[in-house]
Short mmCIF file of C-alpha atoms in Angstrom, two decimals:
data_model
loop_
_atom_site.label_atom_id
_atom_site.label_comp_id
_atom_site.label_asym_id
_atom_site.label_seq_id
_atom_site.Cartn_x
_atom_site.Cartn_y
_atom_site.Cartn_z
CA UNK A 1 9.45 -24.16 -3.63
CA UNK A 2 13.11 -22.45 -2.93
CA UNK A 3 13.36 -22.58 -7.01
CA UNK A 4 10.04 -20.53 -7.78
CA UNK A 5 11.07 -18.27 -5.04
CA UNK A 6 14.65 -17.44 -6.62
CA UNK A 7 12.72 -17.02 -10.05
CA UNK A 8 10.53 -14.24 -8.74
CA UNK A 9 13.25 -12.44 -7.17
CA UNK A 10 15.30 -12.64 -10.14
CA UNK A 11 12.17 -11.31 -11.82
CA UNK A 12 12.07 -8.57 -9.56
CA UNK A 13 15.02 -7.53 -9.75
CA UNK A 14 15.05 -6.28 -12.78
CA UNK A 15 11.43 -4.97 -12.50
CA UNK A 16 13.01 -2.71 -9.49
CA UNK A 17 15.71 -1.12 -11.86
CA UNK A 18 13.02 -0.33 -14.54
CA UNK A 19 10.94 1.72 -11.93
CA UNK A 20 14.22 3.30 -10.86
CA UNK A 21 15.23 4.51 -14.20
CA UNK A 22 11.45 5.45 -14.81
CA UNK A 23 11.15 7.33 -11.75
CA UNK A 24 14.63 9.12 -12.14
CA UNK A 25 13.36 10.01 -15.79
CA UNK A 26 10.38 11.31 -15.44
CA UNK A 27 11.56 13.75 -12.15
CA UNK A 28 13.74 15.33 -15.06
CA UNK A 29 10.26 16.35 -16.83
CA UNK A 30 8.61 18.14 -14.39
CA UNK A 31 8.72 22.24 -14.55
CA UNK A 32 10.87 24.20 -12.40
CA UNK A 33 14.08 24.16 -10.60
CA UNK A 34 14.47 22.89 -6.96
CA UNK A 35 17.93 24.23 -6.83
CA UNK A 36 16.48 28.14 -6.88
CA UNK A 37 14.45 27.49 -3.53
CA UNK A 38 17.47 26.24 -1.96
CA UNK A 39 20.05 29.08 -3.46
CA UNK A 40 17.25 31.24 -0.91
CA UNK A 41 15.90 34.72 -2.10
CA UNK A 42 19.16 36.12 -3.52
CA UNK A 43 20.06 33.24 -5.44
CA UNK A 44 23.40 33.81 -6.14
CA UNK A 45 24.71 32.69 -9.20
CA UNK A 46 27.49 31.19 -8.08
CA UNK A 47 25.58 29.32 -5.05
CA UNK A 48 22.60 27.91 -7.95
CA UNK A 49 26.38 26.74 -9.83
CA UNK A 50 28.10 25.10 -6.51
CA UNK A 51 24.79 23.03 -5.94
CA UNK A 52 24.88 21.91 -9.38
CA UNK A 53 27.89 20.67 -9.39
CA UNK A 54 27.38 19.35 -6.21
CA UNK A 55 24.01 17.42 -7.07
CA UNK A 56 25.73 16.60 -10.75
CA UNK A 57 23.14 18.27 -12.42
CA UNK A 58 25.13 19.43 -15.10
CA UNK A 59 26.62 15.81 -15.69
CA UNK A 60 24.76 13.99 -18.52
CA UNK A 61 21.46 11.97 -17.95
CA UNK A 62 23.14 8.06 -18.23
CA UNK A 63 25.79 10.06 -15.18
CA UNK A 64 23.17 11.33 -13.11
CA UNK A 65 21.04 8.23 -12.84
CA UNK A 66 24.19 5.82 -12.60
CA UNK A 67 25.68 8.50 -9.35
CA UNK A 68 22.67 8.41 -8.08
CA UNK A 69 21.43 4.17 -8.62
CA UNK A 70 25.23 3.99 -6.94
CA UNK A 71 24.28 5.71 -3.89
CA UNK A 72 20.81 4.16 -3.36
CA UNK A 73 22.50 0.27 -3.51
CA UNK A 74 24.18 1.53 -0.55
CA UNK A 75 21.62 2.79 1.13
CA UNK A 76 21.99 6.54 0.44
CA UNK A 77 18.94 8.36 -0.71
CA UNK A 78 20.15 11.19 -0.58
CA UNK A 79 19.19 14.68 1.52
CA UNK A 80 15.84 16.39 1.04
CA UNK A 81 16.36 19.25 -0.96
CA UNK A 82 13.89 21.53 0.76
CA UNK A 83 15.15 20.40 4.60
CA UNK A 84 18.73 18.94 4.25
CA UNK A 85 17.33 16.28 6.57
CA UNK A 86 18.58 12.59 4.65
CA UNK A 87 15.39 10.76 2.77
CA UNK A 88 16.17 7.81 4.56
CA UNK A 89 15.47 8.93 8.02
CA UNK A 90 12.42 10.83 6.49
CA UNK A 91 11.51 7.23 5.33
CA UNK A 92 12.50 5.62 8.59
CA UNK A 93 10.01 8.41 10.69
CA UNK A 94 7.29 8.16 8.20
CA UNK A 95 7.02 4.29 7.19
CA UNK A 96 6.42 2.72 10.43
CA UNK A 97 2.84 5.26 10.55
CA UNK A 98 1.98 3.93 7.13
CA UNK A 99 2.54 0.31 7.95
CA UNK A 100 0.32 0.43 10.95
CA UNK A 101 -2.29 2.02 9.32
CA UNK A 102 -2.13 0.00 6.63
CA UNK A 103 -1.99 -3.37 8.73
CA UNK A 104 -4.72 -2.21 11.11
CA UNK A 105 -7.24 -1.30 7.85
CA UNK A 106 -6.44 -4.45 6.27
CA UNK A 107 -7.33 -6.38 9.27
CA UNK A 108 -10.47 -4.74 9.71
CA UNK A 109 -11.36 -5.21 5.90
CA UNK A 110 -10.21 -8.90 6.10
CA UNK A 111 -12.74 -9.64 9.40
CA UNK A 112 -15.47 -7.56 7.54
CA UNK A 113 -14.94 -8.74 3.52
CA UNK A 114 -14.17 -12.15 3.94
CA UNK A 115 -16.56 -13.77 5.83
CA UNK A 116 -19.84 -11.01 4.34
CA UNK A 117 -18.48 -12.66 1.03
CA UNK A 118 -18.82 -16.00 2.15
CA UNK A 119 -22.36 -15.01 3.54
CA UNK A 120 -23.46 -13.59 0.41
CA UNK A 121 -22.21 -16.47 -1.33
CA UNK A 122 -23.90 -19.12 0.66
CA UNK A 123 -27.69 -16.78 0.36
CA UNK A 124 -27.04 -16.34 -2.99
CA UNK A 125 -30.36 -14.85 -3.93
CA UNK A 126 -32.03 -14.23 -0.47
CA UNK A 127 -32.04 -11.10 1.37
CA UNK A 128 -28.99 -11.54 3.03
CA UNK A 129 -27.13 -11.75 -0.08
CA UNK A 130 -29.14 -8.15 -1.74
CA UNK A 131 -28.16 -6.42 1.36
CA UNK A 132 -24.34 -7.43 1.58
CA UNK A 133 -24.07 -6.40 -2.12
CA UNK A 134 -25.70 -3.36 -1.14
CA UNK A 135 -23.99 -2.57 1.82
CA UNK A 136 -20.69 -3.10 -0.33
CA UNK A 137 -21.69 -0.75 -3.19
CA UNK A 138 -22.06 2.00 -0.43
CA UNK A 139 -18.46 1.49 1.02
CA UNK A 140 -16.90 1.42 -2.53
CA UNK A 141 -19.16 5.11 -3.59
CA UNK A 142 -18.64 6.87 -0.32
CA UNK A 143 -15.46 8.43 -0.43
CA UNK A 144 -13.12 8.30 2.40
CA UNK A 145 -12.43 11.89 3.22
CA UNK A 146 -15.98 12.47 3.81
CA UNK A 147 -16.51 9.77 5.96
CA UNK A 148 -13.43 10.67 7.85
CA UNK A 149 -15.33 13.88 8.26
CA UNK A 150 -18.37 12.48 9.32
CA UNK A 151 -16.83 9.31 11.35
CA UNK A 152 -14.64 13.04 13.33
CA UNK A 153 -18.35 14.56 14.21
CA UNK A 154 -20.37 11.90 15.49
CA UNK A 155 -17.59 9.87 17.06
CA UNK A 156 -14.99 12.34 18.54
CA UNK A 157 -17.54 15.13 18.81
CA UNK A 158 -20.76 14.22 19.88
CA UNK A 159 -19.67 11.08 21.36
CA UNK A 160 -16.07 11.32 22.34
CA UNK A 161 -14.93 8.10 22.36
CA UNK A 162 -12.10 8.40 20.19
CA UNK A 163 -9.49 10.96 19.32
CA UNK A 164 -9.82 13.12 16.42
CA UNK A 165 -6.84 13.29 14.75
CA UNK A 166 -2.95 13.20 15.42
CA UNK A 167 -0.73 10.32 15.76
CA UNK A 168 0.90 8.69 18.88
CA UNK A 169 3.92 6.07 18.22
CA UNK A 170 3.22 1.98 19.09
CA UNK A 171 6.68 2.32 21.21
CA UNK A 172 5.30 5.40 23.21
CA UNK A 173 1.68 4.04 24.13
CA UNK A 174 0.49 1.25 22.50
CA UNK A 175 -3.51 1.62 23.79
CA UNK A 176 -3.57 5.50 22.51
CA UNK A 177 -1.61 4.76 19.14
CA UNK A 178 -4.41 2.07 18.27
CA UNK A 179 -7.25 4.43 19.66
CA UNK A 180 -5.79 7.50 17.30
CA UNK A 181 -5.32 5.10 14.19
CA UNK A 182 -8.59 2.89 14.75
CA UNK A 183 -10.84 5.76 12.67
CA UNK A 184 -8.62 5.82 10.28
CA UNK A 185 -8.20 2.40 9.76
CA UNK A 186 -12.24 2.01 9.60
CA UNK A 187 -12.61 4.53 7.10
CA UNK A 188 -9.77 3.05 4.87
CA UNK A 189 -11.25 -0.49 5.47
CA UNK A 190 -14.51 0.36 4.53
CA UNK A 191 -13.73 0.73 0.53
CA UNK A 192 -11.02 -2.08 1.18
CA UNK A 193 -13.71 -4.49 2.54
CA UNK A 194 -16.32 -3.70 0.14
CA UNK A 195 -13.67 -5.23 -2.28
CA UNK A 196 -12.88 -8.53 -0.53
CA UNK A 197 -16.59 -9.26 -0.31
CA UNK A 198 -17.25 -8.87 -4.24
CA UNK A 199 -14.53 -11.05 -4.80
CA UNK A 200 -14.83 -13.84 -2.22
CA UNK A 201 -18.49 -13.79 -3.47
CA UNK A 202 -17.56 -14.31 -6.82
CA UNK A 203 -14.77 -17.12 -6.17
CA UNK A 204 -16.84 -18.37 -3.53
CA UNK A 205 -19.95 -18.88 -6.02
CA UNK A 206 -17.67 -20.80 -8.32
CA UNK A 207 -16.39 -23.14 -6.30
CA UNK A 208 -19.75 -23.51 -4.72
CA UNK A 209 -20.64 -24.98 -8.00
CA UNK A 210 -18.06 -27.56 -8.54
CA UNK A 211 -18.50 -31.53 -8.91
CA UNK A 212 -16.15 -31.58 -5.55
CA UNK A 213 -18.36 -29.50 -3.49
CA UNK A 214 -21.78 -31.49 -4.86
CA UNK A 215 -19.66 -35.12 -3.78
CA UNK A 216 -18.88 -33.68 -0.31
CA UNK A 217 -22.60 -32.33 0.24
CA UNK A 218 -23.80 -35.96 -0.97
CA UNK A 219 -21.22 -37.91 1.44
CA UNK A 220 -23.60 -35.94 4.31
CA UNK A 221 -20.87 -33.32 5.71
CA UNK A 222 -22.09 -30.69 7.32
CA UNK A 223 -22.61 -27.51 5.48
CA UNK A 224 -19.84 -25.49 7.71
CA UNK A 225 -16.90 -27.73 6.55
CA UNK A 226 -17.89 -28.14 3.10
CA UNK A 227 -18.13 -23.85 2.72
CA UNK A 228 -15.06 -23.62 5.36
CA UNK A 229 -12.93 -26.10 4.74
CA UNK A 230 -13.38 -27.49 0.89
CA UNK A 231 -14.86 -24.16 -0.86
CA UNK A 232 -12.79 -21.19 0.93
CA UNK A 233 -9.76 -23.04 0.51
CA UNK A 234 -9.53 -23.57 -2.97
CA UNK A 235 -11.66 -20.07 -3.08
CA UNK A 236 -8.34 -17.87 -1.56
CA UNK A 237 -6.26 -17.90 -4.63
CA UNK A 238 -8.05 -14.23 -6.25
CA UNK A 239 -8.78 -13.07 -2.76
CA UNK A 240 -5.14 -13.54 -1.70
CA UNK A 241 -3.94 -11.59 -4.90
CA UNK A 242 -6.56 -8.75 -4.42
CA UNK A 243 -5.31 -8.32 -0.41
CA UNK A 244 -1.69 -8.15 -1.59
CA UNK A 245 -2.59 -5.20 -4.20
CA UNK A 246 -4.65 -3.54 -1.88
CA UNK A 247 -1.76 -3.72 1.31
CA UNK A 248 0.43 -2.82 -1.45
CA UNK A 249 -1.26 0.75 -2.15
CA UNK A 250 -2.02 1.07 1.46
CA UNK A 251 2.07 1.16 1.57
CA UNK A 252 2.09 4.19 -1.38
CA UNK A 253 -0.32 6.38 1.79
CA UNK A 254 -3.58 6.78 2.10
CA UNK A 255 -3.48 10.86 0.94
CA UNK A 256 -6.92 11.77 1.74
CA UNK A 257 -7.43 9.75 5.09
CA UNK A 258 -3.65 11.10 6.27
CA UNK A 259 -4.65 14.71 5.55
CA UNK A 260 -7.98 14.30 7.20
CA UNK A 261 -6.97 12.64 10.62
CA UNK A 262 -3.85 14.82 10.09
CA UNK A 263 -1.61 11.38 10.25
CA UNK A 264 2.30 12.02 9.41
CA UNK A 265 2.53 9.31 6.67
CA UNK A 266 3.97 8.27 4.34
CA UNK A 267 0.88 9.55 1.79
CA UNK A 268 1.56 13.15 3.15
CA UNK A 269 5.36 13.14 2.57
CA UNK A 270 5.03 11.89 -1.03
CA UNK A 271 2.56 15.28 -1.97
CA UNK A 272 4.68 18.04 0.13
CA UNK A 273 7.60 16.59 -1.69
CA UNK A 274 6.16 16.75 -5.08
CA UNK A 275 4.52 20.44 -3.78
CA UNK A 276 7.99 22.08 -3.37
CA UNK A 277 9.67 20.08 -6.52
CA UNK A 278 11.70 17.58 -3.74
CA UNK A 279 13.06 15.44 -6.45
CA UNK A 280 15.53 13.30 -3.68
CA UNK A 281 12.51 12.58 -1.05
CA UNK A 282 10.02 11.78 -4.56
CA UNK A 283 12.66 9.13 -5.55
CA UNK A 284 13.09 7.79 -1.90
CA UNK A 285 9.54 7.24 -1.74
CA UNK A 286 8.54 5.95 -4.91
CA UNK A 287 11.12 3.15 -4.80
CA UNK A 288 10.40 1.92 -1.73
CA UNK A 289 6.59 1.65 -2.99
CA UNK A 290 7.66 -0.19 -5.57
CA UNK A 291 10.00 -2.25 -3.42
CA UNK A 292 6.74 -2.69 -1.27
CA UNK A 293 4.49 -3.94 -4.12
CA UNK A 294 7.24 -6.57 -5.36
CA UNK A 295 7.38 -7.73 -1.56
CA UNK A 296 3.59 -7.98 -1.73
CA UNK A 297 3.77 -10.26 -5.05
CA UNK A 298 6.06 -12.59 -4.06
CA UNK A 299 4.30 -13.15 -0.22
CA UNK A 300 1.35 -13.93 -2.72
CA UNK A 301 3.34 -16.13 -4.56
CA UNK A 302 4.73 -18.30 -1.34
CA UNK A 303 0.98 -18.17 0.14
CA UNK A 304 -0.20 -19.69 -3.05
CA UNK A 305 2.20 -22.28 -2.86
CA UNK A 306 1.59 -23.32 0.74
CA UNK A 307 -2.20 -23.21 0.06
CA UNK A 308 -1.98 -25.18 -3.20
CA UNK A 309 0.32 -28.15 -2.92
CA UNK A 310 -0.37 -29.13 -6.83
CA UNK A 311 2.30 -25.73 -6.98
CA UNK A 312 5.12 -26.93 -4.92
CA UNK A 313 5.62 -29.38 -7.97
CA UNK A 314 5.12 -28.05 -11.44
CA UNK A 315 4.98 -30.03 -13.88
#
């Protein structure tokens, strides 16, 4: 287990320095120059030259990225351009909002997806199974800024159960942080779920149909621990991979949903910074995304492994 482990870090490695170099790259190609916002209204000529010899930006490309990879493998992103503030205690404020929005969606989708899928599954056919396709075909169409909308009138409006928008830290008050994210987190779990339940549906119906599943039905079991404990099981391999993509773009922010409920994300960060041409916080961001979806991989790579013991040894 340790060895496939080390190979998929050792794969990711390298995968992390590619989207590095990409990222870096590509910042060089957009229009503009940052430097002229910060030089302020006058800018001086010789304050636009003293920043760009203090950023190296008239250094060469291959000097530029290799400064800049240098500081990042010690943990220096770098200062925003726009605010001065560094992008690693922008990251630090911003991440932990993300993550709990992302963790609380994903559990919601999870308790919704996973066990309409296995429903569906199970009724293949019946009317149980035409309205759980149905009811997932709506959550994947609707888009998530208008329910946000909607979910704002009826529920903090009319009804005022919960609050409307904002954002209140876990450390500060747990009960009101998970009352101000749990809209949020519905409306992001909604498209999320809809997702899970096509494809535990779809792994669910193959297994269903397996020589395995037809020997433990005729050995008398009971229906709940053939589905449950023979079917889902071997059934989790695609759903695990599909939950790891999908917590891994909940990391990159949820733009829409943030801007709705007004959430100070990680989503939000990423578009004022490309807005005002904040090439240092676009970097930050970015590579811890991508940091965030190799994470994701190899957790589905260890779960995978401890579901499926045929993996601990390969032949």
């Amino acid at each position: 287990m340790l060895k496939i482990i080390a190979r998929r870090v050792l794969v990711a490695i390298p995968t992390l320095f590619l989207v590095s170099l990409i990222v870096f790259g590509l910042q060089k190609l957009l229009p503009g120059d940052p430097l002229l916002t910060m030089a302020g209204e006058e800018r001086n000529p010789e304050i636009i030259e003293f920043l760009r010899e203090k950023y190296h930006l008239n250094d060469p490309f291959y000097l530029q990225y290799l400064y800049w990879l240098r500081d990042v493998l010690t943990g220096d992103f770098g200062n925003s351009l726009r605010t001065g503030v560094p992008v690693s205690t922008l990251i630090a404020q911003k991440l932990p909002v993300t993550i709990q929005l992302a963790v609380m969606a994903m559990i919601l989708a999870l308790l919704i997806g996973i066990p309409t899928g296995i429903m569906s599954a199970v009724k293949k056919g019946k009317a149980a199974d035409y309205v759980a396709n149905a009811v997932a075909l709506s959550g994947v169409s609707i888009p998530n800024f208008w329910l946000g909308i909607i979910m704002i009138m009826i529920v903090s409006v009319q009804w005022r159960l919960l609050p409307a928008s904002g954002y209140v830290p876990l450390t500060e008050d747990p009960v009101q942080s998970i009352r101000t994210m749990l809209m949020p987190s519905f409306v992001l779990a909604t498209a999320l779920a809809a997702y899970l339940m096509r494809h535990t549906r779809s792994a669910m119906l193959g297994v269903l149909s397996s020589d395995y599943i037809r020997t433990a039905r005729a050995k008398g079991l009971l229906p709940r621990v053939v589905v449950l404990k023979h079917a889902l099981r071997n059934a989790l391999m695609p759903i695990i991979t599909l939950t790891t993509l999908l917590f891994g773009e909940l990391l990159a922010g949820a733009v829409l949903t943030e801007q709705v409920f007004t959430i100070p994300g990680f989503g939000k960060l990423m578009v004022d910074a490309v807005f005002t041409r904040d090439y240092a916080v676009v970097q930050g961001v970015v590579l811890c995304t991508a940091a965030g979806f190799i994470l994701m991989n190899l957790l589905a790579d260890i779960l995978y492994i401890l579901i499926n013991p045929r993996l601990r040894h390969p032949q």
